Coordinates of C-alpha atoms in Angstrom, one line a residue:
M1 CA 0.0 0.0 0.0
L2 CA 1.5 3.3 -1.1
L3 CA -0.8 5.8 0.6
S4 CA -3.1 5.9 3.6
V5 CA -5.6 8.7 3.9
V6 CA -6.5 9.3 7.6
I7 CA -9.8 11.3 8.1
P8 CA -11.1 12.1 11.6
V9 CA -14.8 12.9 11.4
M10 CA -17.4 13.9 13.9
N11 CA -21.0 14.8 12.8
E12 CA -20.1 15.2 9.2
Q13 CA -22.9 13.3 7.5
G14 CA -23.5 16.0 4.9
N15 CA -19.9 16.0 3.7
I16 CA -19.2 12.3 3.4
A17 CA -20.6 11.6 -0.1
P18 CA -18.8 14.5 -1.9
L19 CA -15.7 13.8 0.1
V20 CA -15.6 10.2 -1.0
D21 CA -16.1 11.2 -4.6
C22 CA -13.3 13.8 -4.4
I23 CA -10.8 11.4 -2.9
A24 CA -11.7 8.7 -5.5
A25 CA -11.2 11.2 -8.4
A26 CA -8.0 12.7 -7.0
L27 CA -6.3 9.4 -6.2
S28 CA -7.6 7.2 -9.0
D29 CA -4.1 6.4 -10.2
I30 CA -2.6 5.9 -6.8
E31 CA -2.8 2.7 -4.7
H32 CA -4.3 3.9 -1.5
E33 CA -6.6 3.2 1.4
V34 CA -9.0 5.5 3.2
I35 CA -9.3 5.3 7.0
F36 CA -12.3 7.2 8.5
V37 CA -12.0 7.6 12.3
D38 CA -15.4 8.4 13.8
D39 CA -14.9 10.5 16.9
G40 CA -18.2 9.9 18.7
S41 CA -20.6 11.2 16.0
H42 CA -24.3 11.3 17.0
D43 CA -25.7 11.8 13.5
D44 CA -25.6 9.4 10.6
T45 CA -21.9 9.9 9.7
I46 CA -21.1 6.2 10.0
G47 CA -24.1 5.2 7.9
E48 CA -23.1 7.6 5.2
I49 CA -19.6 6.3 5.1
E50 CA -20.9 2.7 4.8
R51 CA -23.3 3.8 2.1
Y52 CA -20.8 5.6 -0.1
A53 CA -17.4 4.0 0.7
R54 CA -15.3 2.7 -2.1
P55 CA -13.0 -0.4 -1.8
N56 CA -10.1 -0.2 0.5
T57 CA -12.0 1.9 3.0
R58 CA -11.9 1.2 6.7
I59 CA -14.0 2.8 9.5
L60 CA -12.7 3.1 13.1
V61 CA -15.6 3.9 15.4
F62 CA -14.8 5.3 18.9
N63 CA -17.2 4.5 21.7
R64 CA -17.3 8.2 22.6
N65 CA -15.7 11.5 21.7
Y66 CA -12.0 11.6 22.4
G67 CA -10.8 14.6 20.3
Q68 CA -9.2 15.2 17.0
T69 CA -5.7 14.3 18.2
T70 CA -6.7 10.9 19.5
A71 CA -8.6 10.2 16.2
M72 CA -5.5 11.1 14.2
A73 CA -3.4 8.8 16.4
A74 CA -5.8 5.9 15.9
G75 CA -5.8 6.4 12.2
I76 CA -2.0 6.6 12.0
D77 CA -1.7 3.4 14.1
A78 CA -4.0 1.6 11.7
A79 CA -2.4 2.9 8.5
R80 CA -0.6 0.4 6.3
G81 CA 0.7 2.8 3.6
E82 CA 4.3 3.9 3.1
L83 CA 2.9 7.5 3.2
I84 CA 0.2 8.9 5.5
V85 CA -1.8 12.0 4.7
M86 CA -4.0 13.7 7.2
L87 CA -7.2 15.2 5.8
D88 CA -10.2 17.1 7.3
G89 CA -13.6 15.6 6.9
D90 CA -15.3 18.9 6.1
L91 CA -14.1 19.3 2.5
Q92 CA -12.2 22.5 3.3
N93 CA -9.0 20.6 2.3
D94 CA -8.9 19.6 -1.3
P95 CA -7.8 15.9 -2.0
C96 CA -6.5 17.1 -5.4
D97 CA -3.5 18.6 -3.6
I98 CA -2.4 15.2 -2.3
P99 CA -0.8 13.9 -5.5
L100 CA 1.1 17.2 -5.8
M101 CA 2.4 16.9 -2.2
M102 CA 3.4 13.3 -2.9
E103 CA 5.3 14.4 -6.0
K104 CA 7.1 17.1 -4.0
L105 CA 8.0 14.7 -1.2
A106 CA 9.4 12.1 -3.6
L107 CA 11.3 14.5 -5.9
E108 CA 12.9 16.5 -3.2
N109 CA 13.3 13.7 -0.6
W110 CA 11.4 15.3 2.2
D111 CA 9.9 13.4 5.2
V112 CA 7.0 15.8 5.8
V113 CA 5.1 18.1 3.4
A114 CA 2.8 20.6 5.3
G115 CA 0.0 22.5 3.7
I116 CA -0.4 26.3 3.7
R117 CA -4.0 27.3 3.3
A118 CA -4.0 29.7 0.3
R119 CA -6.8 32.3 0.2
R120 CA -8.3 30.8 3.3
K121 CA -12.1 30.7 3.4
D122 CA -12.7 31.4 7.1
G123 CA -13.9 34.3 9.2
L124 CA -11.4 37.1 9.8
L125 CA -11.8 38.0 13.5
L126 CA -12.7 34.6 15.0
R127 CA -10.5 32.4 12.8
K128 CA -7.8 34.1 10.7
V129 CA -6.5 36.7 13.2
P130 CA -6.2 34.3 16.1
S131 CA -4.6 31.8 13.8
K132 CA -2.0 34.3 12.6
I133 CA -1.1 35.2 16.2
A134 CA -0.9 31.6 17.2
N135 CA 1.3 30.7 14.2
W136 CA 3.7 33.6 14.9
L137 CA 3.9 32.6 18.6
I138 CA 4.5 28.9 17.9
R139 CA 7.1 29.6 15.2
H140 CA 9.2 32.0 17.2
S141 CA 9.0 30.1 20.5
T142 CA 9.7 26.6 19.1
G143 CA 12.1 27.6 16.3
V144 CA 10.1 25.4 13.8
F145 CA 9.2 27.8 11.1
I146 CA 6.0 26.4 9.5
R147 CA 3.7 29.1 8.3
D148 CA 0.3 27.4 8.9
Y149 CA 0.2 25.1 12.0
G150 CA -3.6 25.0 11.7
C151 CA -3.7 23.3 8.3
T152 CA -4.7 19.6 8.8
L153 CA -3.5 18.6 5.3
K154 CA -0.1 17.1 5.9
L155 CA 1.8 14.3 4.1
L156 CA 4.2 12.2 6.2
K157 CA 6.4 9.2 5.7
A158 CA 4.9 6.3 7.7
D159 CA 7.9 6.0 10.0
V160 CA 7.7 9.6 10.9
A161 CA 4.0 9.6 11.5
K162 CA 4.1 6.5 13.7
G163 CA 6.9 8.0 15.7
L164 CA 5.1 11.2 16.7
S165 CA 3.3 9.9 19.8
L166 CA 0.2 12.1 19.6
Y167 CA -1.6 12.7 22.9
G168 CA -4.0 15.2 24.4
E169 CA -4.5 17.9 21.7
L170 CA -1.1 18.0 20.2
H171 CA -2.2 17.5 16.6
R172 CA -1.6 21.1 15.7
Y173 CA 2.0 20.7 16.9
M174 CA 2.8 17.8 14.5
P175 CA 5.5 19.8 12.8
V176 CA 7.2 20.4 16.1
L177 CA 7.0 16.8 17.1
A178 CA 8.3 15.8 13.6
S179 CA 11.2 18.2 14.1
M180 CA 12.0 16.6 17.5
Y181 CA 11.9 13.2 15.6
G182 CA 14.5 14.6 13.2
A183 CA 12.2 14.7 10.1
R184 CA 13.1 16.9 7.1
M185 CA 10.1 19.2 6.5
T186 CA 8.9 21.5 3.8
E187 CA 5.6 23.2 3.0
M188 CA 3.5 24.2 0.0
E189 CA 0.4 26.1 -0.7
V190 CA -2.8 24.1 -0.9
R191 CA -6.4 25.0 -1.8
H192 CA -8.9 25.9 0.9
H193 CA -12.7 25.8 0.5
A194 CA -15.6 27.1 2.5
R195 CA -17.2 24.3 4.6
H196 CA -19.6 22.3 2.4
A197 CA -22.0 21.3 5.2
G198 CA -22.3 21.2 8.9
V199 CA -20.7 23.5 11.4
S200 CA -17.1 23.9 12.7
K201 CA -16.2 22.1 15.9
Y202 CA -13.6 24.6 16.8
G203 CA -13.8 28.2 17.8
I204 CA -12.1 31.0 19.7
G205 CA -12.5 29.0 23.0
R206 CA -9.5 26.7 22.1
T207 CA -7.0 29.6 22.5
L208 CA -6.2 28.6 26.1
K209 CA -5.7 25.0 25.1
V210 CA -3.3 26.0 22.3
A211 CA -1.3 28.2 24.8
S212 CA -1.1 25.4 27.4
D213 CA -0.1 22.9 24.8
L214 CA 2.6 25.3 23.6
L215 CA 4.1 25.3 27.1
L216 CA 4.2 21.5 27.1
M217 CA 5.8 21.5 23.6
L218 CA 8.5 23.9 24.7
F219 CA 9.3 21.7 27.7
L220 CA 9.3 18.5 25.7
K221 CA 11.5 20.0 23.0
K222 CA 14.2 21.3 25.3
Y223 CA 13.9 19.1 28.4
G224 CA 11.9 16.0 27.5
Q225 CA 14.9 13.7 28.0
R226 CA 16.6 15.7 30.8
P227 CA 13.8 17.1 33.0
M228 CA 16.3 17.5 35.9
H229 CA 18.1 20.2 34.0
F230 CA 14.9 22.3 34.1
F231 CA 13.6 21.6 37.6
G232 CA 17.1 21.2 39.1
G233 CA 18.4 24.4 37.7
A234 CA 15.4 26.5 38.9
G235 CA 15.4 24.7 42.2
L236 CA 19.1 25.3 42.9
F237 CA 18.6 29.0 42.0
L238 CA 15.7 29.4 44.5
L239 CA 17.4 27.3 47.2
L240 CA 20.6 29.4 46.9
A241 CA 18.5 32.6 47.0
G242 CA 16.6 31.4 50.1
C243 CA 19.8 30.3 51.9
L244 CA 21.4 33.8 51.2
V245 CA 18.3 35.6 52.6
N246 CA 18.3 33.3 55.7
L247 CA 22.0 33.7 56.2
W248 CA 21.6 37.5 56.1
L249 CA 18.8 37.3 58.7
L250 CA 20.8 35.0 60.9
L251 CA 23.7 37.5 60.9
Q252 CA 21.3 40.3 61.8
K253 CA 19.8 38.1 64.6
L254 CA 23.3 37.5 66.0
M255 CA 23.9 41.3 66.0
G256 CA 20.8 41.7 68.3
E257 CA 18.2 42.7 65.8
S258 CA 14.7 41.3 65.9
I259 CA 13.7 39.4 62.7
G260 CA 10.6 37.5 63.8
G261 CA 8.1 40.0 62.2
R262 CA 10.0 40.8 59.1
P263 CA 8.5 39.7 55.7
L264 CA 12.0 38.9 54.5
L265 CA 12.0 35.9 56.9
I266 CA 8.9 34.5 55.2
L267 CA 10.4 35.1 51.8
G268 CA 13.6 33.3 52.8
V269 CA 11.7 30.3 54.1
L270 CA 9.5 30.1 51.0
L271 CA 12.4 30.3 48.6
T272 CA 14.2 27.5 50.5
L273 CA 11.1 25.3 50.5
A274 CA 10.4 26.0 46.8
G275 CA 13.9 25.2 45.8
I276 CA 13.9 21.9 47.7
Q277 CA 10.5 21.0 46.1
L278 CA 11.6 21.8 42.6
I279 CA 14.8 19.7 43.0
T280 CA 12.8 16.7 44.3
T281 CA 10.3 17.2 41.4
G282 CA 13.3 17.0 39.1
F283 CA 14.3 13.7 40.6
V284 CA 10.8 12.3 40.2
A285 CA 10.5 13.6 36.6
D286 CA 13.9 12.0 35.7
L287 CA 12.8 8.6 37.1
V288 CA 9.5 8.9 35.2
M289 CA 11.4 9.6 32.0
R290 CA 13.6 6.6 32.6
T291 CA 10.6 4.4 33.4
Y292 CA 8.9 5.5 30.2
Y293 CA 11.8 4.4 28.0
E294 CA 13.0 1.3 29.9
S295 CA 9.6 -0.2 30.6
Q296 CA 8.6 -0.2 27.0
K297 CA 12.1 -0.9 25.7
K298 CA 12.1 2.4 23.9
K299 CA 15.3 4.2 23.0
P300 CA 15.9 8.0 23.4
Y301 CA 17.2 8.1 19.8
T302 CA 16.1 7.0 16.3
I303 CA 18.4 5.4 13.7
K304 CA 17.4 6.6 10.3
K305 CA 19.4 3.9 8.5
E306 CA 22.4 1.6 9.0
I307 CA 25.1 1.5 6.3
C308 CA 27.4 -1.6 6.2
V309 CA 30.5 -1.2 4.2

């Protein structure tokens, strides 16, 4: 199997028939499979897929709603293709761009080709402006300069996709995860259409989720394999500051001054306790990291290929 098309869907019954037709027309000359992941739909989405599905179509049905990231992860785990493409189920992405992305990946030997939504057909204030701000913030904080993190249409080699370990709501950070994996990435403009049917499942309310996930990505990118360097460094700084404050107060006490009611005493004690707590948190985080790798026989590295001469 050359290509696996992974499509998370939730309450998209009005989009299924035209989506299936578009995929069939766009990929008629490419050996492919289509994997629909139903993320807890309560309309007739599953029935529509069964009604209009072409050969080599599979449907993964969740028992409840888990979120887009989990749906993508399930589709990636089930994929059998050498390449995996992520596609929205609302027809805003155009399947006709997939062969062009495959051509670019093959000719220029990339591991990931990310889409950039050209002439985006979304609202200005609630979608485009927040998206531009989020993209700028993610680019400059992570150092992974992808222009459109919100575009679902991405083509990945199977080994890269299966090595991303998607959890929570990290699907929008797939380029960052791919960069941590060591993938070579590029991007290209893709078509973007207005939603064919149904309503968007995402709005301005996801801003806080994006921001909190960004903090997690920054931590994982820099300290994922050495959490003690983060917690231990901050803890030693606070512990040293607390000890200096307490030493200063001790000297003043020995000189006969009263320190019992001074706020500086409370600050010194708090800094000392915070420092100790951060250092012990670093120990625990380091043990958790070691358990994560050793219990599953994972390695903290990935060998791209082995050359025997």
